[in-house]
Amino acid sequence: MQTPDYIVFFIYFIIVSTYGWYVYKRKKHEDSKDYFVMYFISMYENRNGIIPNGLQVDKSMFRTSPSFTVGALIIIGIIVALYSVY
């Protein structure tokens, strides 16, 4: 690798790290208590035994926000551009 490669990688790393830090600081911090509460509520609601494991997986759990989609598209575009240039 030559010097321009290191410069491009460093700039890319700074951009991705800054965006990740921004999203981390903006979002509410979750801890394991949130997941335990969800588990116990689902077990309580499933006291009839309809769902064997007590947790119902729904398609809405895996939805992403539009800002995540745009950020992923930008990052993929940068990766493709760098790959095609080098």
Short mmCIF file of N, CA, C and O in Angstrom, two decimals:
data_model
loop_
_atom_site.label_atom_id
_atom_site.label_comp_id
_atom_site.label_asym_id
_atom_site.label_seq_id
_atom_site.Cartn_x
_atom_site.Cartn_y
_atom_site.Cartn_z
N MET A 1 0.84 -1.18 0.00
CA MET A 1 0.00 0.00 0.00
C MET A 1 0.88 1.24 0.00
O MET A 1 1.92 1.28 0.65
N GLN A 2 0.40 2.22 -0.70
CA GLN A 2 1.15 3.47 -0.80
C GLN A 2 0.52 4.52 0.09
O GLN A 2 -0.54 4.30 0.69
N THR A 3 1.14 5.67 0.17
CA THR A 3 0.69 6.74 1.06
C THR A 3 -0.74 7.19 0.77
O THR A 3 -1.52 7.39 1.72
N PRO A 4 -1.15 7.38 -0.50
CA PRO A 4 -2.55 7.78 -0.73
C PRO A 4 -3.56 6.75 -0.21
O PRO A 4 -4.64 7.13 0.25
N ASP A 5 -3.20 5.48 -0.25
CA ASP A 5 -4.10 4.46 0.28
C ASP A 5 -4.32 4.64 1.77
O ASP A 5 -5.45 4.53 2.27
N TYR A 6 -3.26 4.92 2.50
CA TYR A 6 -3.38 5.14 3.93
C TYR A 6 -4.18 6.40 4.24
O TYR A 6 -4.97 6.43 5.19
N ILE A 7 -4.00 7.44 3.43
CA ILE A 7 -4.74 8.69 3.65
C ILE A 7 -6.23 8.46 3.44
O ILE A 7 -7.07 8.89 4.25
N VAL A 8 -6.60 7.77 2.36
CA VAL A 8 -8.01 7.50 2.07
C VAL A 8 -8.62 6.63 3.17
O VAL A 8 -9.73 6.88 3.64
N PHE A 9 -7.89 5.61 3.61
CA PHE A 9 -8.39 4.75 4.67
C PHE A 9 -8.58 5.54 5.97
O PHE A 9 -9.58 5.36 6.67
N PHE A 10 -7.65 6.41 6.29
CA PHE A 10 -7.75 7.21 7.52
C PHE A 10 -8.95 8.15 7.45
O PHE A 10 -9.70 8.28 8.43
N ILE A 11 -9.17 8.81 6.31
CA ILE A 11 -10.31 9.70 6.16
C ILE A 11 -11.62 8.91 6.28
O ILE A 11 -12.55 9.34 6.96
N TYR A 12 -11.67 7.75 5.64
CA TYR A 12 -12.86 6.90 5.73
C TYR A 12 -13.11 6.47 7.18
O TYR A 12 -14.24 6.50 7.66
N PHE A 13 -12.06 6.09 7.89
CA PHE A 13 -12.18 5.68 9.28
C PHE A 13 -12.71 6.83 10.14
O PHE A 13 -13.58 6.63 10.99
N ILE A 14 -12.21 8.03 9.92
CA ILE A 14 -12.65 9.19 10.70
C ILE A 14 -14.14 9.47 10.43
O ILE A 14 -14.91 9.73 11.35
N ILE A 15 -14.55 9.41 9.16
CA ILE A 15 -15.96 9.68 8.82
C ILE A 15 -16.89 8.65 9.47
O ILE A 15 -17.88 9.01 10.10
N VAL A 16 -16.56 7.38 9.33
CA VAL A 16 -17.41 6.33 9.89
C VAL A 16 -17.42 6.39 11.42
O VAL A 16 -18.47 6.23 12.05
N SER A 17 -16.27 6.64 12.03
CA SER A 17 -16.20 6.73 13.49
C SER A 17 -17.00 7.92 14.01
O SER A 17 -17.70 7.81 15.03
N THR A 18 -16.91 9.05 13.34
CA THR A 18 -17.65 10.24 13.77
C THR A 18 -19.15 10.01 13.66
O THR A 18 -19.91 10.36 14.57
N TYR A 19 -19.58 9.40 12.56
CA TYR A 19 -21.01 9.12 12.40
C TYR A 19 -21.49 8.13 13.46
O TYR A 19 -22.56 8.30 14.04
N GLY A 20 -20.71 7.10 13.73
CA GLY A 20 -21.07 6.13 14.76
C GLY A 20 -21.15 6.76 16.14
O GLY A 20 -22.06 6.48 16.93
N TRP A 21 -20.21 7.64 16.45
CA TRP A 21 -20.22 8.32 17.74
C TRP A 21 -21.43 9.23 17.86
O TRP A 21 -22.07 9.31 18.90
N TYR A 22 -21.78 9.93 16.77
CA TYR A 22 -22.93 10.81 16.77
C TYR A 22 -24.21 10.03 17.03
O TYR A 22 -25.05 10.42 17.85
N VAL A 23 -24.39 8.91 16.33
CA VAL A 23 -25.59 8.09 16.52
C VAL A 23 -25.62 7.51 17.93
O VAL A 23 -26.67 7.46 18.58
N TYR A 24 -24.48 7.09 18.44
CA TYR A 24 -24.40 6.53 19.80
C TYR A 24 -24.80 7.56 20.84
O TYR A 24 -25.54 7.26 21.78
N LYS A 25 -24.33 8.78 20.71
CA LYS A 25 -24.65 9.82 21.68
C LYS A 25 -26.10 10.29 21.57
O LYS A 25 -26.70 10.69 22.56
N ARG A 26 -26.67 10.24 20.37
CA ARG A 26 -28.02 10.71 20.16
C ARG A 26 -29.05 9.71 20.65
O ARG A 26 -30.12 10.08 21.11
N LYS A 27 -28.74 8.44 20.56
CA LYS A 27 -29.70 7.40 20.90
C LYS A 27 -29.73 7.14 22.41
O LYS A 27 -28.74 7.29 23.09
N LYS A 28 -30.89 6.73 22.89
CA LYS A 28 -31.02 6.37 24.30
C LYS A 28 -30.18 5.12 24.58
O LYS A 28 -30.18 4.18 23.83
N HIS A 29 -29.47 5.15 25.66
CA HIS A 29 -28.62 4.02 26.02
C HIS A 29 -29.49 2.90 26.59
O HIS A 29 -30.23 3.10 27.54
N GLU A 30 -29.38 1.74 25.99
CA GLU A 30 -30.13 0.58 26.48
C GLU A 30 -29.19 -0.30 27.29
O GLU A 30 -28.00 -0.37 27.03
N ASP A 31 -29.75 -0.94 28.28
CA ASP A 31 -28.96 -1.90 29.03
C ASP A 31 -29.71 -3.22 29.08
O ASP A 31 -30.79 -3.37 28.52
N SER A 32 -29.13 -4.19 29.73
CA SER A 32 -29.71 -5.52 29.73
C SER A 32 -31.05 -5.57 30.47
O SER A 32 -31.84 -6.49 30.25
N LYS A 33 -31.34 -4.61 31.31
CA LYS A 33 -32.63 -4.60 32.01
C LYS A 33 -33.79 -4.50 31.03
O LYS A 33 -34.84 -5.10 31.26
N ASP A 34 -33.61 -3.77 29.95
CA ASP A 34 -34.68 -3.64 28.96
C ASP A 34 -35.03 -4.99 28.36
O ASP A 34 -36.20 -5.30 28.15
N TYR A 35 -34.02 -5.81 28.09
CA TYR A 35 -34.28 -7.10 27.48
C TYR A 35 -34.90 -8.09 28.48
O TYR A 35 -35.74 -8.89 28.09
N PHE A 36 -34.50 -8.02 29.75
CA PHE A 36 -35.10 -8.89 30.75
C PHE A 36 -36.57 -8.54 30.96
O PHE A 36 -37.41 -9.43 31.11
N VAL A 37 -36.90 -7.26 30.95
CA VAL A 37 -38.29 -6.85 31.09
C VAL A 37 -39.10 -7.37 29.92
O VAL A 37 -40.21 -7.90 30.09
N MET A 38 -38.57 -7.25 28.70
CA MET A 38 -39.27 -7.75 27.52
C MET A 38 -39.49 -9.26 27.63
O MET A 38 -40.56 -9.77 27.31
N TYR A 39 -38.50 -9.98 28.11
CA TYR A 39 -38.60 -11.44 28.24
C TYR A 39 -39.68 -11.82 29.26
O TYR A 39 -40.52 -12.68 29.00
N PHE A 40 -39.68 -11.17 30.41
CA PHE A 40 -40.66 -11.52 31.44
C PHE A 40 -42.08 -11.13 31.03
O PHE A 40 -43.03 -11.86 31.33
N ILE A 41 -42.22 -10.02 30.33
CA ILE A 41 -43.55 -9.64 29.86
C ILE A 41 -44.06 -10.66 28.84
O ILE A 41 -45.22 -11.07 28.88
N SER A 42 -43.18 -11.09 27.93
CA SER A 42 -43.61 -12.08 26.93
C SER A 42 -43.94 -13.41 27.59
O SER A 42 -44.86 -14.11 27.16
N MET A 43 -43.20 -13.80 28.63
CA MET A 43 -43.51 -15.05 29.33
C MET A 43 -44.85 -14.93 30.07
O MET A 43 -45.63 -15.88 30.11
N TYR A 44 -45.13 -13.76 30.65
CA TYR A 44 -46.40 -13.56 31.35
C TYR A 44 -47.57 -13.59 30.37
O TYR A 44 -48.61 -14.20 30.66
N GLU A 45 -47.40 -12.96 29.21
CA GLU A 45 -48.48 -12.95 28.23
C GLU A 45 -48.69 -14.32 27.60
O GLU A 45 -49.76 -14.61 27.08
N ASN A 46 -47.70 -15.17 27.65
CA ASN A 46 -47.77 -16.49 27.03
C ASN A 46 -48.05 -17.58 28.07
O ASN A 46 -47.62 -18.70 27.94
N ARG A 47 -48.77 -17.27 29.08
CA ARG A 47 -49.00 -18.25 30.14
C ARG A 47 -49.89 -19.41 29.68
O ARG A 47 -49.94 -20.43 30.32
N ASN A 48 -50.57 -19.26 28.55
CA ASN A 48 -51.37 -20.36 28.02
C ASN A 48 -50.53 -21.37 27.25
O ASN A 48 -51.02 -22.43 26.91
N GLY A 49 -49.29 -21.02 26.93
CA GLY A 49 -48.40 -21.95 26.25
C GLY A 49 -48.59 -22.04 24.76
O GLY A 49 -48.31 -23.07 24.16
N ILE A 50 -49.06 -20.98 24.14
CA ILE A 50 -49.28 -21.00 22.70
C ILE A 50 -47.95 -21.00 21.95
O ILE A 50 -47.74 -21.76 21.02
N ILE A 51 -47.03 -20.16 22.37
CA ILE A 51 -45.72 -20.07 21.74
C ILE A 51 -44.73 -20.81 22.63
O ILE A 51 -44.59 -20.47 23.80
N PRO A 52 -44.03 -21.82 22.14
CA PRO A 52 -43.20 -22.66 23.00
C PRO A 52 -42.08 -21.93 23.74
O PRO A 52 -41.85 -22.16 24.90
N ASN A 53 -41.40 -21.01 23.07
CA ASN A 53 -40.27 -20.35 23.75
C ASN A 53 -40.66 -19.05 24.42
O ASN A 53 -39.84 -18.44 25.11
N GLY A 54 -41.86 -18.57 24.23
CA GLY A 54 -42.32 -17.38 24.92
C GLY A 54 -42.02 -16.08 24.21
O GLY A 54 -42.59 -15.06 24.55
N LEU A 55 -41.14 -16.09 23.25
CA LEU A 55 -40.82 -14.88 22.51
C LEU A 55 -41.33 -14.99 21.09
O LEU A 55 -41.04 -15.96 20.40
N GLN A 56 -42.07 -14.00 20.68
CA GLN A 56 -42.60 -14.00 19.33
C GLN A 56 -41.75 -13.07 18.47
O GLN A 56 -41.63 -11.89 18.76
N VAL A 57 -41.16 -13.61 17.42
CA VAL A 57 -40.34 -12.82 16.53
C VAL A 57 -41.23 -12.26 15.44
O VAL A 57 -41.95 -12.99 14.76
N ASP A 58 -41.18 -10.96 15.28
CA ASP A 58 -42.02 -10.28 14.32
C ASP A 58 -41.15 -9.55 13.31
O ASP A 58 -40.01 -9.19 13.60
N LYS A 59 -41.70 -9.32 12.14
CA LYS A 59 -40.96 -8.62 11.09
C LYS A 59 -40.62 -7.19 11.51
O LYS A 59 -39.61 -6.63 11.09
N SER A 60 -41.42 -6.57 12.35
CA SER A 60 -41.18 -5.19 12.76
C SER A 60 -39.94 -5.05 13.64
O SER A 60 -39.41 -3.95 13.77
N MET A 61 -39.46 -6.15 14.22
CA MET A 61 -38.26 -6.09 15.05
C MET A 61 -37.02 -5.81 14.23
O MET A 61 -36.02 -5.33 14.75
N PHE A 62 -37.06 -6.10 12.93
CA PHE A 62 -35.88 -5.98 12.09
C PHE A 62 -35.97 -4.81 11.12
O PHE A 62 -35.18 -4.72 10.19
N ARG A 63 -36.89 -3.90 11.32
CA ARG A 63 -36.99 -2.73 10.46
C ARG A 63 -35.88 -1.74 10.81
O ARG A 63 -35.48 -1.61 11.96
N THR A 64 -35.42 -1.04 9.79
CA THR A 64 -34.39 -0.02 10.01
C THR A 64 -34.97 1.35 9.72
O THR A 64 -35.93 1.50 8.98
N SER A 65 -34.34 2.35 10.30
CA SER A 65 -34.79 3.71 10.07
C SER A 65 -34.29 4.20 8.72
O SER A 65 -33.31 3.68 8.19
N PRO A 66 -34.93 5.21 8.17
CA PRO A 66 -34.46 5.76 6.89
C PRO A 66 -33.03 6.32 6.98
O PRO A 66 -32.28 6.23 6.01
N SER A 67 -32.65 6.88 8.12
CA SER A 67 -31.29 7.42 8.24
C SER A 67 -30.25 6.30 8.20
O SER A 67 -29.17 6.47 7.63
N PHE A 68 -30.58 5.14 8.77
CA PHE A 68 -29.66 4.01 8.67
C PHE A 68 -29.51 3.55 7.23
O PHE A 68 -28.42 3.24 6.77
N THR A 69 -30.62 3.51 6.50
CA THR A 69 -30.59 3.09 5.11
C THR A 69 -29.75 4.04 4.27
O THR A 69 -28.93 3.60 3.45
N VAL A 70 -29.91 5.34 4.48
CA VAL A 70 -29.13 6.32 3.74
C VAL A 70 -27.65 6.20 4.10
O VAL A 70 -26.77 6.23 3.22
N GLY A 71 -27.34 6.05 5.37
CA GLY A 71 -25.95 5.90 5.80
C GLY A 71 -25.31 4.65 5.22
O GLY A 71 -24.15 4.68 4.76
N ALA A 72 -26.04 3.54 5.20
CA ALA A 72 -25.51 2.31 4.63
C ALA A 72 -25.29 2.47 3.13
O ALA A 72 -24.28 1.99 2.60
N LEU A 73 -26.20 3.15 2.45
CA LEU A 73 -26.04 3.38 1.02
C LEU A 73 -24.81 4.24 0.72
O LEU A 73 -24.06 3.96 -0.21
N ILE A 74 -24.58 5.26 1.53
CA ILE A 74 -23.41 6.12 1.34
C ILE A 74 -22.13 5.33 1.57
O ILE A 74 -21.17 5.44 0.79
N ILE A 75 -22.09 4.54 2.61
CA ILE A 75 -20.88 3.76 2.91
C ILE A 75 -20.62 2.74 1.81
O ILE A 75 -19.48 2.58 1.36
N ILE A 76 -21.65 2.06 1.33
CA ILE A 76 -21.48 1.11 0.23
C ILE A 76 -21.00 1.83 -1.02
O ILE A 76 -20.13 1.33 -1.75
N GLY A 77 -21.53 3.02 -1.28
CA GLY A 77 -21.08 3.79 -2.43
C GLY A 77 -19.62 4.17 -2.34
O GLY A 77 -18.87 4.10 -3.33
N ILE A 78 -19.18 4.56 -1.14
CA ILE A 78 -17.77 4.90 -0.93
C ILE A 78 -16.89 3.67 -1.14
O ILE A 78 -15.85 3.73 -1.79
N ILE A 79 -17.33 2.54 -0.61
CA ILE A 79 -16.53 1.31 -0.76
C ILE A 79 -16.43 0.91 -2.23
O ILE A 79 -15.36 0.56 -2.72
N VAL A 80 -17.54 0.99 -2.96
CA VAL A 80 -17.52 0.64 -4.38
C VAL A 80 -16.64 1.60 -5.17
O VAL A 80 -15.86 1.19 -6.03
N ALA A 81 -16.72 2.90 -4.85
CA ALA A 81 -15.88 3.88 -5.54
C ALA A 81 -14.41 3.63 -5.27
O ALA A 81 -13.57 3.68 -6.18
N LEU A 82 -14.06 3.35 -4.01
CA LEU A 82 -12.66 3.08 -3.68
C LEU A 82 -12.18 1.79 -4.34
O LEU A 82 -11.04 1.71 -4.81
N TYR A 83 -13.05 0.80 -4.39
CA TYR A 83 -12.67 -0.47 -5.01
C TYR A 83 -12.45 -0.30 -6.52
O TYR A 83 -11.54 -0.88 -7.09
N SER A 84 -13.30 0.50 -7.14
CA SER A 84 -13.16 0.70 -8.58
C SER A 84 -11.96 1.57 -8.93
O SER A 84 -11.37 1.41 -10.00
N VAL A 85 -11.59 2.49 -8.04
CA VAL A 85 -10.44 3.35 -8.30
C VAL A 85 -9.15 2.57 -8.11
O VAL A 85 -8.21 2.68 -8.91
N TYR A 86 -9.09 1.78 -7.07
CA TYR A 86 -7.84 1.05 -6.78
C TYR A 86 -7.96 -0.36 -7.26
O TYR A 86 -7.33 -1.24 -7.10
#
